[in-house]
Amino acid sequence: MKKIAVLICTVLILGSAVFAEEAGTKISVFVPESLYLYDDGAVALTSGLSTSLGLGKFLEIPVGFDYCKFHGYMVEGASVDGNAVSPSKPWFIADNFLAYIKLQLKFEMGPVVIKAFGGGAGSWNATLTPLEGWAADDVAAADEYAGFTEFSASAPFGYGWLAGGSLGIKIKQVTVNLFAEYRDIYNPLTLTASYLTGPSTGLTAAKTIESTNTYLMMRGIACGIGGSFAF
């Protein structure tokens, strides 16, 4: 189902380029939820391309894709011995591509252009790098330590939504805008992980992380600048 969603977004992007009324590019910084809630992770630089189909004076359908090196993947739904794990640190870094389709409201007041949008997205992780040290900190009991004996994961495809707005200036066919958007993306996670835990004098207890219905979460706020050209 997730692969189909990503494929549909890709087809829409390629197809819309033929009928586009506007094409553009953008660059932004993406602040992951892990950074502003838990002070872990890192700001990611995001770049992307998009096209837009007009539906009259006030409506548009933008489609496009973004890329970022995402350092902020939190895990949701993992458990140990039947007890839910509540991570406070990111467990993974990924090279992530995000394809999206939005419905956008547009208001023009002279050269000023205000837009509000929301839509769905398909996510693909081209690479996935584990942060075993931070994962070990999250699963270790208070005043104890943990060390993984096995840690492998896969979360290539996902889905979610995004919403936000922009403020721009239009000069003839060119528009330059500042924008902000919130993203909430789920990548189903297949995780095989076992570890030893115990006090500093010896890690002797063997544990396994259960990962049924487990997800990597890409949540956060992107802010940036974009430009577009109307045909």
PDB file of C-alpha atoms in Angstrom:
ATOM      1  CA  MET A   1       0.000   0.000   0.000  1.00  0.00           C
ATOM      2  CA  LYS A   2       2.812   2.404   0.897  1.00  0.00           C
ATOM      3  CA  LYS A   3       4.723   1.555  -2.312  1.00  0.00           C
ATOM      4  CA  ILE A   4       1.564   2.259  -4.318  1.00  0.00           C
ATOM      5  CA  ALA A   5       1.163   5.657  -2.611  1.00  0.00           C
ATOM      6  CA  VAL A   6       4.744   6.608  -3.464  1.00  0.00           C
ATOM      7  CA  LEU A   7       4.261   5.417  -7.067  1.00  0.00           C
ATOM      8  CA  ILE A   8       1.056   7.458  -7.445  1.00  0.00           C
ATOM      9  CA  CYS A   9       2.820  10.606  -6.198  1.00  0.00           C
ATOM     10  CA  THR A  10       5.667  10.021  -8.676  1.00  0.00           C
ATOM     11  CA  VAL A  11       3.267   9.533 -11.593  1.00  0.00           C
ATOM     12  CA  LEU A  12       1.356  12.689 -10.648  1.00  0.00           C
ATOM     13  CA  ILE A  13       4.567  14.704 -10.546  1.00  0.00           C
ATOM     14  CA  LEU A  14       5.724  13.492 -13.956  1.00  0.00           C
ATOM     15  CA  GLY A  15       2.277  13.858 -15.500  1.00  0.00           C
ATOM     16  CA  SER A  16       1.614  17.298 -14.110  1.00  0.00           C
ATOM     17  CA  ALA A  17       4.833  18.653 -15.615  1.00  0.00           C
ATOM     18  CA  VAL A  18       3.189  18.355 -19.033  1.00  0.00           C
ATOM     19  CA  PHE A  19       0.195  20.513 -18.055  1.00  0.00           C
ATOM     20  CA  ALA A  20       1.863  22.768 -15.484  1.00  0.00           C
ATOM     21  CA  GLU A  21       0.967  26.447 -15.313  1.00  0.00           C
ATOM     22  CA  GLU A  22       3.807  27.143 -12.901  1.00  0.00           C
ATOM     23  CA  ALA A  23       7.163  25.523 -12.056  1.00  0.00           C
ATOM     24  CA  GLY A  24       9.506  26.288  -9.219  1.00  0.00           C
ATOM     25  CA  THR A  25      12.254  25.342  -6.837  1.00  0.00           C
ATOM     26  CA  LYS A  26      12.901  25.909  -3.143  1.00  0.00           C
ATOM     27  CA  ILE A  27      15.389  25.495  -0.344  1.00  0.00           C
ATOM     28  CA  SER A  28      14.568  25.231   3.340  1.00  0.00           C
ATOM     29  CA  VAL A  29      15.709  24.093   6.755  1.00  0.00           C
ATOM     30  CA  PHE A  30      13.804  21.267   8.405  1.00  0.00           C
ATOM     31  CA  VAL A  31      13.747  21.298  12.203  1.00  0.00           C
ATOM     32  CA  PRO A  32      12.843  17.802  13.501  1.00  0.00           C
ATOM     33  CA  GLU A  33      10.559  17.346  16.479  1.00  0.00           C
ATOM     34  CA  SER A  34      13.386  15.539  18.272  1.00  0.00           C
ATOM     35  CA  LEU A  35      15.437  18.752  18.291  1.00  0.00           C
ATOM     36  CA  TYR A  36      12.896  21.174  19.732  1.00  0.00           C
ATOM     37  CA  LEU A  37      11.314  18.670  22.157  1.00  0.00           C
ATOM     38  CA  TYR A  38      14.318  16.634  23.311  1.00  0.00           C
ATOM     39  CA  ASP A  39      17.335  18.699  22.175  1.00  0.00           C
ATOM     40  CA  ASP A  40      18.707  15.834  20.063  1.00  0.00           C
ATOM     41  CA  GLY A  41      18.987  15.490  16.298  1.00  0.00           C
ATOM     42  CA  ALA A  42      20.022  18.158  13.808  1.00  0.00           C
ATOM     43  CA  VAL A  43      18.565  20.731  11.422  1.00  0.00           C
ATOM     44  CA  ALA A  44      18.413  19.339   7.859  1.00  0.00           C
ATOM     45  CA  LEU A  45      18.872  21.295   4.644  1.00  0.00           C
ATOM     46  CA  THR A  46      16.038  20.467   2.231  1.00  0.00           C
ATOM     47  CA  SER A  47      15.853  21.178  -1.496  1.00  0.00           C
ATOM     48  CA  GLY A  48      13.103  20.430  -3.985  1.00  0.00           C
ATOM     49  CA  LEU A  49      11.326  20.981  -7.284  1.00  0.00           C
ATOM     50  CA  SER A  50       7.618  21.405  -7.940  1.00  0.00           C
ATOM     51  CA  THR A  51       4.986  22.156 -10.563  1.00  0.00           C
ATOM     52  CA  SER A  52       1.517  23.570 -10.069  1.00  0.00           C
ATOM     53  CA  LEU A  53      -1.808  23.121 -11.844  1.00  0.00           C
ATOM     54  CA  GLY A  54      -4.274  26.012 -11.688  1.00  0.00           C
ATOM     55  CA  LEU A  55      -7.961  25.455 -10.859  1.00  0.00           C
ATOM     56  CA  GLY A  56      -9.331  28.907 -11.418  1.00  0.00           C
ATOM     57  CA  LYS A  57      -8.329  32.116  -9.673  1.00  0.00           C
ATOM     58  CA  PHE A  58      -8.042  30.860  -6.100  1.00  0.00           C
ATOM     59  CA  LEU A  59      -7.117  27.161  -6.248  1.00  0.00           C
ATOM     60  CA  GLU A  60      -3.948  25.300  -7.278  1.00  0.00           C
ATOM     61  CA  ILE A  61      -2.679  21.734  -7.094  1.00  0.00           C
ATOM     62  CA  PRO A  62       1.087  21.744  -6.437  1.00  0.00           C
ATOM     63  CA  VAL A  63       2.995  18.487  -6.861  1.00  0.00           C
ATOM     64  CA  GLY A  64       6.697  17.939  -6.349  1.00  0.00           C
ATOM     65  CA  PHE A  65       9.444  16.276  -4.367  1.00  0.00           C
ATOM     66  CA  ASP A  66      11.988  17.229  -1.697  1.00  0.00           C
ATOM     67  CA  TYR A  67      15.288  15.690  -0.592  1.00  0.00           C
ATOM     68  CA  CYS A  68      17.024  15.963   2.772  1.00  0.00           C
ATOM     69  CA  LYS A  69      19.595  14.173   4.915  1.00  0.00           C
ATOM     70  CA  PHE A  70      17.260  13.651   7.851  1.00  0.00           C
ATOM     71  CA  HIS A  71      18.811  13.425  11.314  1.00  0.00           C
ATOM     72  CA  GLY A  72      15.812  13.073  13.595  1.00  0.00           C
ATOM     73  CA  TYR A  73      13.951   9.791  13.023  1.00  0.00           C
ATOM     74  CA  MET A  74      12.149   8.926  16.252  1.00  0.00           C
ATOM     75  CA  VAL A  75      10.775   5.409  16.800  1.00  0.00           C
ATOM     76  CA  GLU A  76       7.161   4.876  17.851  1.00  0.00           C
ATOM     77  CA  GLY A  77       5.530   1.572  18.837  1.00  0.00           C
ATOM     78  CA  ALA A  78       8.564  -0.418  20.039  1.00  0.00           C
ATOM     79  CA  SER A  79       8.424  -2.343  23.325  1.00  0.00           C
ATOM     80  CA  VAL A  80      10.589  -4.478  25.634  1.00  0.00           C
ATOM     81  CA  ASP A  81       9.044  -7.229  27.774  1.00  0.00           C
ATOM     82  CA  GLY A  82       5.600  -5.857  26.929  1.00  0.00           C
ATOM     83  CA  ASN A  83       6.470  -2.339  28.105  1.00  0.00           C
ATOM     84  CA  ALA A  84       6.422   0.491  25.574  1.00  0.00           C
ATOM     85  CA  VAL A  85       9.708   2.207  24.853  1.00  0.00           C
ATOM     86  CA  SER A  86       9.492   6.005  24.906  1.00  0.00           C
ATOM     87  CA  PRO A  87      12.501   7.242  22.936  1.00  0.00           C
ATOM     88  CA  SER A  88      13.918  10.643  23.773  1.00  0.00           C
ATOM     89  CA  LYS A  89      16.556  10.530  21.023  1.00  0.00           C
ATOM     90  CA  PRO A  90      16.563   9.830  17.271  1.00  0.00           C
ATOM     91  CA  TRP A  91      17.489   6.251  16.383  1.00  0.00           C
ATOM     92  CA  PHE A  92      18.229   6.733  12.680  1.00  0.00           C
ATOM     93  CA  ILE A  93      19.617   9.050  10.003  1.00  0.00           C
ATOM     94  CA  ALA A  94      18.280   8.738   6.439  1.00  0.00           C
ATOM     95  CA  ASP A  95      18.658  10.062   2.914  1.00  0.00           C
ATOM     96  CA  ASN A  96      14.980  10.836   2.402  1.00  0.00           C
ATOM     97  CA  PHE A  97      12.958  11.717  -0.688  1.00  0.00           C
ATOM     98  CA  LEU A  98       9.441  13.065  -0.165  1.00  0.00           C
ATOM     99  CA  ALA A  99       6.921  13.228  -3.032  1.00  0.00           C
ATOM    100  CA  TYR A 100       3.745  15.218  -2.372  1.00  0.00           C
ATOM    101  CA  ILE A 101       0.491  16.528  -3.787  1.00  0.00           C
ATOM    102  CA  LYS A 102      -1.340  19.469  -2.180  1.00  0.00           C
ATOM    103  CA  LEU A 103      -4.480  21.540  -2.488  1.00  0.00           C
ATOM    104  CA  GLN A 104      -3.556  25.207  -2.254  1.00  0.00           C
ATOM    105  CA  LEU A 105      -5.582  28.380  -1.735  1.00  0.00           C
ATOM    106  CA  LYS A 106      -4.126  31.496  -3.351  1.00  0.00           C
ATOM    107  CA  PHE A 107      -4.956  35.157  -2.697  1.00  0.00           C
ATOM    108  CA  GLU A 108      -3.366  37.954  -4.733  1.00  0.00           C
ATOM    109  CA  MET A 109      -3.417  41.575  -3.540  1.00  0.00           C
ATOM    110  CA  GLY A 110      -1.435  43.521  -6.088  1.00  0.00           C
ATOM    111  CA  PRO A 111       2.096  42.083  -6.081  1.00  0.00           C
ATOM    112  CA  VAL A 112       1.542  40.304  -2.741  1.00  0.00           C
ATOM    113  CA  VAL A 113       0.604  36.603  -2.913  1.00  0.00           C
ATOM    114  CA  ILE A 114      -0.645  34.685   0.138  1.00  0.00           C
ATOM    115  CA  LYS A 115      -1.055  30.912  -0.009  1.00  0.00           C
ATOM    116  CA  ALA A 116      -2.323  28.237   2.383  1.00  0.00           C
ATOM    117  CA  PHE A 117      -1.986  24.543   1.608  1.00  0.00           C
ATOM    118  CA  GLY A 118      -2.314  20.987   2.837  1.00  0.00           C
ATOM    119  CA  GLY A 119      -1.881  17.582   1.286  1.00  0.00           C
ATOM    120  CA  GLY A 120      -0.507  14.050   1.330  1.00  0.00           C
ATOM    121  CA  ALA A 121       2.999  12.699   0.823  1.00  0.00           C
ATOM    122  CA  GLY A 122       4.863   9.510   0.027  1.00  0.00           C
ATOM    123  CA  SER A 123       8.247   8.930   1.665  1.00  0.00           C
ATOM    124  CA  TRP A 124      11.250   6.891   0.483  1.00  0.00           C
ATOM    125  CA  ASN A 125      14.440   6.354   2.489  1.00  0.00           C
ATOM    126  CA  ALA A 126      17.270   5.697   0.039  1.00  0.00           C
ATOM    127  CA  THR A 127      19.572   4.913   2.986  1.00  0.00           C
ATOM    128  CA  LEU A 128      18.975   4.246   6.687  1.00  0.00           C
ATOM    129  CA  THR A 129      21.816   4.587   9.208  1.00  0.00           C
ATOM    130  CA  PRO A 130      21.231   3.445  12.803  1.00  0.00           C
ATOM    131  CA  LEU A 131      22.346   5.439  15.846  1.00  0.00           C
ATOM    132  CA  GLU A 132      22.863   2.444  18.137  1.00  0.00           C
ATOM    133  CA  GLY A 133      24.326   4.463  20.995  1.00  0.00           C
ATOM    134  CA  TRP A 134      21.246   6.658  21.330  1.00  0.00           C
ATOM    135  CA  ALA A 135      18.930   3.653  20.962  1.00  0.00           C
ATOM    136  CA  ALA A 136      20.854   1.888  23.744  1.00  0.00           C
ATOM    137  CA  ASP A 137      20.428   4.920  26.020  1.00  0.00           C
ATOM    138  CA  ASP A 138      16.650   4.797  25.474  1.00  0.00           C
ATOM    139  CA  VAL A 139      16.191   1.084  26.233  1.00  0.00           C
ATOM    140  CA  ALA A 140      18.517   0.925  29.245  1.00  0.00           C
ATOM    141  CA  ALA A 141      16.848   1.002  32.653  1.00  0.00           C
ATOM    142  CA  ALA A 142      17.618   3.825  35.071  1.00  0.00           C
ATOM    143  CA  ASP A 143      21.220   3.669  36.369  1.00  0.00           C
ATOM    144  CA  GLU A 144      21.992   0.806  33.969  1.00  0.00           C
ATOM    145  CA  TYR A 145      23.670   0.444  30.592  1.00  0.00           C
ATOM    146  CA  ALA A 146      22.839  -1.401  27.367  1.00  0.00           C
ATOM    147  CA  GLY A 147      24.833  -2.720  24.415  1.00  0.00           C
ATOM    148  CA  PHE A 148      23.365  -4.196  21.244  1.00  0.00           C
ATOM    149  CA  THR A 149      24.348  -7.659  20.075  1.00  0.00           C
ATOM    150  CA  GLU A 150      22.085  -7.343  17.005  1.00  0.00           C
ATOM    151  CA  PHE A 151      20.574  -4.266  15.381  1.00  0.00           C
ATOM    152  CA  SER A 152      19.190  -4.277  11.842  1.00  0.00           C
ATOM    153  CA  ALA A 153      16.350  -2.232  10.400  1.00  0.00           C
ATOM    154  CA  SER A 154      14.445  -1.469   7.215  1.00  0.00           C
ATOM    155  CA  ALA A 155      11.937   1.338   6.584  1.00  0.00           C
ATOM    156  CA  PRO A 156      12.077   2.218   2.874  1.00  0.00           C
ATOM    157  CA  PHE A 157       8.534   3.470   2.183  1.00  0.00           C
ATOM    158  CA  GLY A 158       6.113   5.606   4.151  1.00  0.00           C
ATOM    159  CA  TYR A 159       3.286   8.110   3.967  1.00  0.00           C
ATOM    160  CA  GLY A 160       1.825  11.112   5.777  1.00  0.00           C
ATOM    161  CA  TRP A 161       0.604  14.672   5.470  1.00  0.00           C
ATOM    162  CA  LEU A 162       1.871  18.238   5.457  1.00  0.00           C
ATOM    163  CA  ALA A 163       0.299  21.681   5.808  1.00  0.00           C
ATOM    164  CA  GLY A 164       1.433  25.282   5.879  1.00  0.00           C
ATOM    165  CA  GLY A 165       1.444  28.639   4.144  1.00  0.00           C
ATOM    166  CA  SER A 166       3.550  31.179   2.293  1.00  0.00           C
ATOM    167  CA  LEU A 167       3.896  34.897   1.687  1.00  0.00           C
ATOM    168  CA  GLY A 168       5.321  36.032  -1.644  1.00  0.00           C
ATOM    169  CA  ILE A 169       5.971  38.887  -4.031  1.00  0.00           C
ATOM    170  CA  LYS A 170       5.020  38.537  -7.708  1.00  0.00           C
ATOM    171  CA  ILE A 171       6.861  40.481 -10.395  1.00  0.00           C
ATOM    172  CA  LYS A 172       5.369  39.713 -13.801  1.00  0.00           C
ATOM    173  CA  GLN A 173       5.796  35.927 -14.238  1.00  0.00           C
ATOM    174  CA  VAL A 174       8.192  35.393 -11.329  1.00  0.00           C
ATOM    175  CA  THR A 175       7.129  34.863  -7.713  1.00  0.00           C
ATOM    176  CA  VAL A 176       9.488  34.716  -4.729  1.00  0.00           C
ATOM    177  CA  ASN A 177       8.029  33.530  -1.423  1.00  0.00           C
ATOM    178  CA  LEU A 178       8.828  32.699   2.161  1.00  0.00           C
ATOM    179  CA  PHE A 179       7.057  29.603   3.463  1.00  0.00           C
ATOM    180  CA  ALA A 180       6.606  27.363   6.489  1.00  0.00           C
ATOM    181  CA  GLU A 181       5.041  23.930   6.752  1.00  0.00           C
ATOM    182  CA  TYR A 182       4.512  21.171   9.303  1.00  0.00           C
ATOM    183  CA  ARG A 183       5.194  17.558   8.285  1.00  0.00           C
ATOM    184  CA  ASP A 184       3.936  14.357   9.890  1.00  0.00           C
ATOM    185  CA  ILE A 185       5.310  11.320   8.013  1.00  0.00           C
ATOM    186  CA  TYR A 186       5.168   7.647   9.051  1.00  0.00           C
ATOM    187  CA  ASN A 187       7.612   5.021   7.739  1.00  0.00           C
ATOM    188  CA  PRO A 188       6.674   1.482   8.869  1.00  0.00           C
ATOM    189  CA  LEU A 189       9.770  -0.008  10.541  1.00  0.00           C
ATOM    190  CA  THR A 190      11.002  -3.598  10.444  1.00  0.00           C
ATOM    191  CA  LEU A 191      13.445  -3.878  13.338  1.00  0.00           C
ATOM    192  CA  THR A 192      15.456  -6.836  14.635  1.00  0.00           C
ATOM    193  CA  ALA A 193      17.295  -5.832  17.800  1.00  0.00           C
ATOM    194  CA  SER A 194      18.720  -7.664  20.815  1.00  0.00           C
ATOM    195  CA  TYR A 195      20.904  -6.270  23.574  1.00  0.00           C
ATOM    196  CA  LEU A 196      22.575  -6.957  26.898  1.00  0.00           C
ATOM    197  CA  THR A 197      21.806  -4.718  29.840  1.00  0.00           C
ATOM    198  CA  GLY A 198      22.851  -4.281  33.427  1.00  0.00           C
ATOM    199  CA  PRO A 199      24.982  -2.162  35.787  1.00  0.00           C
ATOM    200  CA  SER A 200      28.445  -0.931  34.873  1.00  0.00           C
ATOM    201  CA  THR A 201      29.965  -3.989  36.575  1.00  0.00           C
ATOM    202  CA  GLY A 202      28.493  -6.300  33.913  1.00  0.00           C
ATOM    203  CA  LEU A 203      25.864  -6.433  31.164  1.00  0.00           C
ATOM    204  CA  THR A 204      24.309  -9.817  31.873  1.00  0.00           C
ATOM    205  CA  ALA A 205      20.550  -9.582  31.134  1.00  0.00           C
ATOM    206  CA  ALA A 206      19.554 -10.352  27.522  1.00  0.00           C
ATOM    207  CA  LYS A 207      16.632  -8.380  26.065  1.00  0.00           C
ATOM    208  CA  THR A 208      14.850  -8.144  22.719  1.00  0.00           C
ATOM    209  CA  ILE A 209      13.000  -5.148  21.259  1.00  0.00           C
ATOM    210  CA  GLU A 210       9.546  -6.093  19.973  1.00  0.00           C
ATOM    211  CA  SER A 211       8.608  -4.080  16.891  1.00  0.00           C
ATOM    212  CA  THR A 212       5.104  -5.026  15.749  1.00  0.00           C
ATOM    213  CA  ASN A 213       3.287  -1.953  14.363  1.00  0.00           C
ATOM    214  CA  THR A 214       6.413   0.157  14.786  1.00  0.00           C
ATOM    215  CA  TYR A 215       7.128   3.353  12.827  1.00  0.00           C
ATOM    216  CA  LEU A 216       9.832   5.872  12.154  1.00  0.00           C
ATOM    217  CA  MET A 217       8.393   9.355  12.622  1.00  0.00           C
ATOM    218  CA  MET A 218       9.397  12.364  10.523  1.00  0.00           C
ATOM    219  CA  ARG A 219       7.730  15.191  12.372  1.00  0.00           C
ATOM    220  CA  GLY A 220       8.807  18.799  12.379  1.00  0.00           C
ATOM    221  CA  ILE A 221       8.721  22.233  10.807  1.00  0.00           C
ATOM    222  CA  ALA A 222      10.282  23.336   7.518  1.00  0.00           C
ATOM    223  CA  CYS A 223      10.941  27.029   6.817  1.00  0.00           C
ATOM    224  CA  GLY A 224      12.495  28.393   3.676  1.00  0.00           C
ATOM    225  CA  ILE A 225      12.437  30.402   0.478  1.00  0.00           C
ATOM    226  CA  GLY A 226      11.106  29.416  -2.925  1.00  0.00           C
ATOM    227  CA  GLY A 227      10.757  30.795  -6.403  1.00  0.00           C
ATOM    228  CA  SER A 228       8.439  29.976  -9.291  1.00  0.00           C
ATOM    229  CA  PHE A 229       7.840  30.953 -12.917  1.00  0.00           C
ATOM    230  CA  ALA A 230       4.332  31.132 -14.424  1.00  0.00           C
ATOM    231  CA  PHE A 231       3.979  30.042 -18.058  1.00  0.00           C
TER     232      PHE A 231
END
